[in-house]
């Protein structure tokens, strides 16, 4: 199997029948008859599943690591007992802790700030 990452789209070619059946059962990728390839969004769930059946090429593995670093940062922020705002949010009233956590998680998820000690969202 060959893999390519174009933006956030993962493309698989030369997939054998067994791999095709397994990947198709996940309902995460679509078959393109014209190019004889599978394609889908390279999200953390799809890449985690692919790592269980094949070795990822370096560019795809880097994307997989970036997504895990981002998820770890969001999870750390979710349970942060005393969050500090990543940004001076444009609100008049002081935010409650859960609101700061939510705003910080959104900043991380949308790639508007980089995870501390991790890889920036790409």
Coordinates of N, CA, C and O in Angstrom, one line a residue:
X1 N 0.8 -1.2 0.0 CA 0.0 0.0 0.0 C 0.9 1.2 0.0 O 1.9 1.3 0.7
X2 N 0.5 2.2 -0.8 CA 1.2 3.5 -0.8 C 0.2 4.6 -0.3 O -1.0 4.5 -0.5
X3 N 0.8 5.6 0.4 CA 0.1 6.6 1.1 C 0.6 8.0 0.7 O 1.8 8.1 0.6
X4 N -0.3 8.9 0.6 CA 0.1 10.3 0.3 C -0.8 11.2 1.1 O -2.0 10.9 1.3
X5 N -0.3 12.3 1.6 CA -1.0 13.3 2.4 C -1.0 14.6 1.6 O 0.0 15.2 1.4
X6 N -2.2 15.0 1.2 CA -2.3 16.3 0.4 C -3.2 17.2 1.3 O -4.5 17.0 1.3
X7 N -2.6 18.1 2.0 CA -3.4 19.0 2.9 C -3.9 18.1 4.0 O -3.0 17.4 4.7
X8 N -5.2 18.0 4.3 CA -5.7 17.1 5.3 C -6.3 15.9 4.7 O -7.0 15.1 5.4
X9 N -6.1 15.6 3.4 CA -6.7 14.4 2.7 C -5.6 13.4 2.6 O -4.5 13.6 2.1
X10 N -6.0 12.2 3.1 CA -5.1 11.0 3.0 C -5.5 10.2 1.8 O -6.7 9.9 1.6
X11 N -4.6 9.8 0.9 CA -4.9 9.0 -0.3 C -4.1 7.7 -0.2 O -2.9 7.7 0.1
X12 N -4.8 6.6 -0.4 CA -4.2 5.3 -0.4 C -4.3 4.7 -1.8 O -5.4 4.7 -2.3
X13 N -3.2 4.1 -2.3 CA -3.3 3.4 -3.6 C -2.6 2.1 -3.4 O -1.9 1.8 -2.4
X14 N -2.8 1.2 -4.4 CA -2.3 -0.2 -4.3 C -2.6 -0.9 -3.0 O -1.8 -1.5 -2.4
X15 N -3.9 -0.8 -2.6 CA -4.4 -1.5 -1.4 C -4.8 -2.9 -1.8 O -5.6 -3.1 -2.7
X16 N -4.3 -3.9 -1.0 CA -4.7 -5.3 -1.4 C -6.2 -5.5 -0.9 O -6.7 -4.7 -0.2
X17 N -6.7 -6.6 -1.2 CA -8.1 -6.9 -1.0 C -8.4 -7.0 0.5 O -9.5 -6.5 1.0
X18 N -7.6 -7.6 1.3 CA -7.8 -7.7 2.8 C -7.8 -6.3 3.4 O -8.7 -5.9 4.2
X19 N -6.7 -5.5 3.1 CA -6.6 -4.1 3.6 C -7.8 -3.3 3.2 O -8.4 -2.5 4.0
X20 N -8.2 -3.4 1.9 CA -9.4 -2.7 1.4 C -10.6 -3.0 2.2 O -11.3 -2.1 2.6
X21 N -10.9 -4.3 2.4 CA -12.1 -4.6 3.2 C -12.1 -4.1 4.6 O -13.1 -3.6 5.1
X22 N -10.9 -4.1 5.3 CA -10.8 -3.6 6.6 C -11.0 -2.1 6.6 O -11.8 -1.5 7.4
X23 N -10.3 -1.4 5.7 CA -10.4 0.1 5.7 C -11.8 0.5 5.3 O -12.3 1.5 5.9
X24 N -12.4 -0.1 4.4 CA -13.7 0.2 3.9 C -14.7 0.0 5.1 O -15.7 0.8 5.2
X25 N -14.5 -1.0 5.9 CA -15.4 -1.2 7.0 C -15.5 -0.1 8.1 O -16.4 0.0 8.8
X26 N -14.4 0.7 8.1 CA -14.4 1.8 9.0 C -15.3 3.0 8.6 O -15.5 3.9 9.5
X27 N -15.7 3.0 7.4 CA -16.5 4.1 6.8 C -15.8 5.5 7.0 O -16.5 6.5 7.3
X28 N -14.5 5.5 6.9 CA -13.8 6.8 7.0 C -13.2 7.2 5.7 O -12.7 8.3 5.6
X29 N -13.2 6.3 4.7 CA -12.6 6.6 3.4 C -13.5 6.2 2.3 O -14.4 5.3 2.4
X30 N -13.4 6.9 1.2 CA -14.2 6.6 0.0 C -13.4 6.1 -1.2 O -12.2 6.5 -1.3
X31 N -13.9 5.3 -2.0 CA -13.2 4.7 -3.1 C -13.4 5.6 -4.3 O -14.6 6.0 -4.7
X32 N -12.3 6.0 -5.0 CA -12.4 6.8 -6.2 C -12.1 5.8 -7.4 O -10.9 5.4 -7.5
X33 N -13.1 5.5 -8.1 CA -12.9 4.5 -9.2 C -12.0 5.0 -10.3 O -11.2 4.2 -10.8
X34 N -12.0 6.3 -10.6 CA -11.2 6.8 -11.7 C -9.7 6.7 -11.4 O -8.9 6.2 -12.2
X35 N -9.3 7.1 -10.1 CA -7.9 7.0 -9.8 C -7.5 5.7 -9.1 O -6.3 5.5 -8.7
X36 N -8.5 4.8 -8.9 CA -8.3 3.5 -8.2 C -7.6 3.8 -6.8 O -6.6 3.1 -6.5
X37 N -8.2 4.7 -6.0 CA -7.6 5.0 -4.7 C -8.7 5.2 -3.7 O -9.8 5.5 -4.0
X38 N -8.3 5.1 -2.4 CA -9.1 5.5 -1.3 C -8.7 6.8 -0.8 O -7.5 7.1 -0.8
X39 N -9.7 7.7 -0.5 CA -9.3 9.0 0.1 C -10.2 9.3 1.2 O -11.4 8.9 1.3
X40 N -9.7 10.1 2.2 CA -10.5 10.5 3.3 C -9.7 11.5 4.1 O -8.5 11.8 3.9
X41 N -10.4 12.1 5.1 CA -9.7 13.1 5.9 C -8.8 12.5 6.9 O -9.2 11.5 7.6
X42 N -7.6 13.0 7.0 CA -6.5 12.4 7.8 C -6.7 12.9 9.3 O -6.0 13.7 9.8
X43 N -7.8 12.4 9.9 CA -8.1 12.7 11.3 C -7.4 11.7 12.2 O -6.9 10.7 11.8
X44 N -7.4 12.0 13.5 CA -6.7 11.2 14.5 C -7.3 9.8 14.5 O -6.5 8.8 14.6
X45 N -8.6 9.6 14.4 CA -9.2 8.3 14.4 C -8.8 7.4 13.2 O -8.4 6.3 13.4
X46 N -8.8 8.0 12.0 CA -8.3 7.2 10.9 C -6.9 6.8 11.0 O -6.5 5.7 10.7
X47 N -6.0 7.8 11.3 CA -4.6 7.5 11.4 C -4.3 6.5 12.5 O -3.4 5.6 12.4
X48 N -5.0 6.5 13.6 CA -4.9 5.5 14.7 C -5.2 4.1 14.2 O -4.5 3.2 14.4
X49 N -6.3 4.0 13.4 CA -6.7 2.7 12.9 C -5.7 2.2 11.9 O -5.4 1.0 11.8
X50 N -5.2 3.1 11.0 CA -4.2 2.7 10.0 C -2.9 2.2 10.7 O -2.2 1.3 10.2
X51 N -2.5 2.8 11.8 CA -1.3 2.4 12.5 C -1.4 1.0 13.0 O -0.4 0.3 13.1
X52 N -2.6 0.5 13.2 CA -2.8 -0.9 13.6 C -2.6 -1.9 12.5 O -2.4 -3.1 12.8
X53 N -2.6 -1.5 11.3 CA -2.5 -2.4 10.2 C -1.3 -2.2 9.3 O -0.8 -3.1 8.6
X54 N -0.7 -1.0 9.2 CA 0.4 -0.7 8.4 C 1.3 0.3 9.1 O 1.0 1.0 10.0
X55 N 2.6 0.4 8.6 CA 3.5 1.4 9.1 C 3.3 2.7 8.3 O 3.2 2.7 7.0
X56 N 3.2 3.8 9.0 CA 2.9 5.1 8.3 C 4.2 5.7 7.7 O 5.2 5.6 8.4
X57 N 4.1 6.3 6.5 CA 5.3 7.0 6.0 C 5.6 8.2 6.9 O 4.7 8.7 7.6
X58 N 6.8 8.8 6.8 CA 7.2 9.9 7.7 C 6.3 11.1 7.7 O 6.0 11.6 8.8
X59 N 5.8 11.5 6.5 CA 4.9 12.7 6.5 C 3.6 12.4 7.2 O 3.1 13.3 7.9
X60 N 3.1 11.3 7.0 CA 1.8 10.9 7.6 C 2.0 10.7 9.1 O 1.2 11.1 9.9
X61 N 3.1 10.0 9.4 CA 3.4 9.8 10.9 C 3.6 11.2 11.6 O 3.1 11.3 12.7
X62 N 4.2 12.1 10.9 CA 4.3 13.5 11.6 C 3.0 14.1 11.8 O 2.7 14.6 12.9
X63 N 2.0 14.0 10.9 CA 0.7 14.5 11.0 C 0.0 13.8 12.2 O -0.7 14.4 13.0
X64 N 0.2 12.5 12.3 CA -0.4 11.6 13.4 C 0.1 12.1 14.7 O -0.6 12.3 15.7
X65 N 1.5 12.4 14.8 CA 2.1 12.9 16.1 C 1.5 14.3 16.4 O 1.3 14.6 17.6
X66 N 1.4 15.1 15.4 CA 0.9 16.5 15.7 C -0.5 16.4 16.2 O -0.9 17.2 17.1
X67 N -1.4 15.5 15.6 CA -2.7 15.4 16.1 C -2.8 14.9 17.5 O -3.6 15.4 18.3
X68 N -1.9 14.0 17.9 CA -1.9 13.5 19.3 C -1.4 14.5 20.2 O -1.9 14.6 21.3
X69 N -0.4 15.3 19.8 CA 0.1 16.4 20.7 C -1.0 17.4 20.9 O -1.2 17.9 22.1
X70 N -1.8 17.7 19.9 CA -2.9 18.6 20.0 C -3.9 18.1 21.0 O -4.4 18.8 21.9
X71 N -4.3 16.8 20.8 CA -5.3 16.2 21.6 C -4.8 16.1 23.1 O -5.6 16.4 24.0
X72 N -3.6 15.8 23.3 CA -3.0 15.8 24.7 C -3.1 17.2 25.3 O -3.5 17.3 26.5
X73 N -2.8 18.2 24.5 CA -2.9 19.6 25.1 C -4.3 20.0 25.4 O -4.6 20.6 26.4
X74 N -5.3 19.6 24.6 CA -6.7 19.9 24.8 C -7.2 19.1 26.1 O -7.8 19.7 26.9
X75 N -6.7 17.9 26.2 CA -7.1 17.1 27.4 C -6.5 17.6 28.6 O -7.2 17.7 29.7
X76 N -5.3 18.1 28.6 CA -4.7 18.8 29.8 C -5.4 20.0 30.2 O -5.7 20.2 31.3
X77 N -5.8 20.8 29.2 CA -6.6 22.0 29.5 C -8.0 21.7 30.0 O -8.5 22.4 30.9
X78 N -8.6 20.6 29.5 CA -9.9 20.2 30.0 C -10.0 20.0 31.5 O -11.0 20.3 32.1
X79 N -8.9 19.4 32.1 CA -8.9 19.1 33.5 C -8.0 20.1 34.3 O -7.8 19.9 35.5
X80 N -7.6 21.2 33.7 CA -6.8 22.2 34.4 C -7.7 22.8 35.5 O -8.7 23.5 35.2
X81 N -7.3 22.7 36.8 CA -8.1 23.2 37.9 C -8.1 24.8 37.9 O -9.0 25.4 38.4
X82 N -7.0 25.4 37.5 CA -6.8 26.8 37.6 C -6.3 27.4 36.2 O -5.2 27.7 36.1
X83 N -7.2 27.4 35.2 CA -6.8 27.8 33.9 C -6.5 29.3 33.8 O -7.1 30.1 34.5
X84 N -5.5 29.7 33.0 CA -5.2 31.1 32.7 C -5.5 31.3 31.2 O -5.1 30.4 30.4
X85 N -6.1 32.4 30.9 CA -6.4 32.6 29.5 C -5.2 32.7 28.6 O -4.2 33.2 28.9
X86 N -5.3 32.0 27.4 CA -4.2 32.1 26.4 C -4.2 33.4 25.7 O -3.3 33.7 25.0
X87 N -5.3 34.2 25.8 CA -5.5 35.4 25.0 C -6.4 36.3 25.9 O -7.2 35.8 26.7
X88 N -6.3 37.6 25.7 CA -7.2 38.5 26.4 C -8.6 38.5 25.6 O -8.7 39.2 24.6
X89 N -9.5 37.6 26.0 CA -10.7 37.4 25.3 C -11.6 38.6 25.4 O -11.7 39.3 26.4
X90 N -12.2 39.0 24.3 CA -13.0 40.3 24.2 C -14.4 40.2 24.9 O -15.4 40.2 24.2
X91 N -14.4 40.1 26.2 CA -15.6 40.0 26.9 C -15.5 41.1 28.1 O -14.4 41.4 28.5
X92 N -16.6 41.6 28.5 CA -16.6 42.6 29.5 C -16.6 42.1 30.9 O -15.9 42.6 31.8
X93 N -17.2 41.0 31.2 CA -17.3 40.4 32.5 C -16.1 39.4 32.7 O -15.7 38.8 31.7
X94 N -15.6 39.2 33.9 CA -14.6 38.1 34.1 C -15.2 36.8 33.8 O -16.4 36.5 34.1
X95 N -14.4 35.9 33.2 CA -14.8 34.6 32.8 C -14.7 33.6 34.0 O -13.7 33.7 34.7
X96 N -15.6 32.7 34.1 CA -15.5 31.6 35.0 C -14.4 30.6 34.5 O -14.1 30.6 33.3
X97 N -13.9 29.8 35.4 CA -12.9 28.8 35.1 C -13.3 27.9 33.9 O -12.5 27.7 33.0
X98 N -14.5 27.4 33.9 CA -14.9 26.5 32.8 C -15.0 27.3 31.5 O -14.8 26.7 30.4
X99 N -15.3 28.6 31.5 CA -15.3 29.3 30.3 C -13.9 29.6 29.8 O -13.7 29.5 28.6
X100 N -13.0 29.8 30.7 CA -11.6 30.0 30.2 C -11.1 28.7 29.6 O -10.4 28.7 28.6
X101 N -11.4 27.6 30.3 CA -11.0 26.3 29.8 C -11.5 26.0 28.4 O -10.8 25.6 27.4
X102 N -12.8 26.3 28.2 CA -13.5 26.1 26.9 C -12.9 27.0 25.8 O -12.6 26.6 24.7
X103 N -12.6 28.3 26.2 CA -12.0 29.2 25.2 C -10.6 28.8 24.8 O -10.2 28.8 23.7
X104 N -9.9 28.3 25.8 CA -8.5 27.9 25.6 C -8.5 26.6 24.7 O -7.7 26.5 23.8
X105 N -9.4 25.7 25.0 CA -9.5 24.5 24.2 C -9.9 24.8 22.7 O -9.3 24.2 21.8
X106 N -10.7 25.8 22.5 CA -11.1 26.2 21.2 C -9.9 26.8 20.5 O -9.6 26.6 19.3
X107 N -9.1 27.6 21.2 CA -7.9 28.2 20.6 C -6.9 27.1 20.1 O -6.4 27.2 19.0
X108 N -6.8 26.1 20.9 CA -5.9 25.0 20.6 C -6.5 24.2 19.4 O -5.8 23.9 18.4
X109 N -7.7 23.9 19.4 CA -8.4 23.1 18.4 C -8.3 23.7 17.0 O -8.1 23.1 16.0
X110 N -8.6 25.0 17.0 CA -8.6 25.7 15.7 C -7.3 26.2 15.2 O -7.1 26.8 14.2
X111 N -6.2 25.9 16.0 CA -4.8 26.2 15.6 C -4.5 27.6 15.8 O -3.5 28.1 15.2
X112 N -5.2 28.4 16.6 CA -4.9 29.8 16.9 C -3.8 30.0 17.9 O -3.3 31.1 18.1
X113 N -3.4 28.9 18.6 CA -2.3 28.9 19.5 C -1.7 27.5 19.5 O -2.4 26.5 19.2
X114 N -0.4 27.5 19.8 CA 0.3 26.2 19.7 C 0.2 25.5 21.1 O 0.2 26.2 22.1
X115 N 0.1 24.2 21.2 CA 0.2 23.5 22.5 C 1.5 23.8 23.2 O 2.5 23.8 22.5
X116 N 1.4 24.0 24.5 CA 2.6 24.2 25.2 C 3.5 22.9 25.3 O 3.0 21.8 25.6
X117 N 4.7 23.0 24.9 CA 5.6 21.9 24.8 C 5.3 20.9 23.8 O 5.8 19.8 23.8
X118 N 4.4 21.2 22.8 CA 4.0 20.3 21.8 C 4.3 20.9 20.4 O 5.0 21.9 20.2
X119 N 3.7 20.2 19.4 CA 3.8 20.7 18.0 C 2.6 21.5 17.7 O 1.5 21.2 18.1
X120 N 2.8 22.6 16.9 CA 1.7 23.4 16.5 C 0.8 22.7 15.6 O 1.2 21.8 14.9
X121 N -0.5 23.0 15.6 CA -1.5 22.4 14.8 C -1.2 22.7 13.3 O -1.1 23.9 13.0
X122 N -1.1 21.7 12.5 CA -0.7 22.0 11.1 C -1.8 21.7 10.2 O -2.2 21.9 9.2

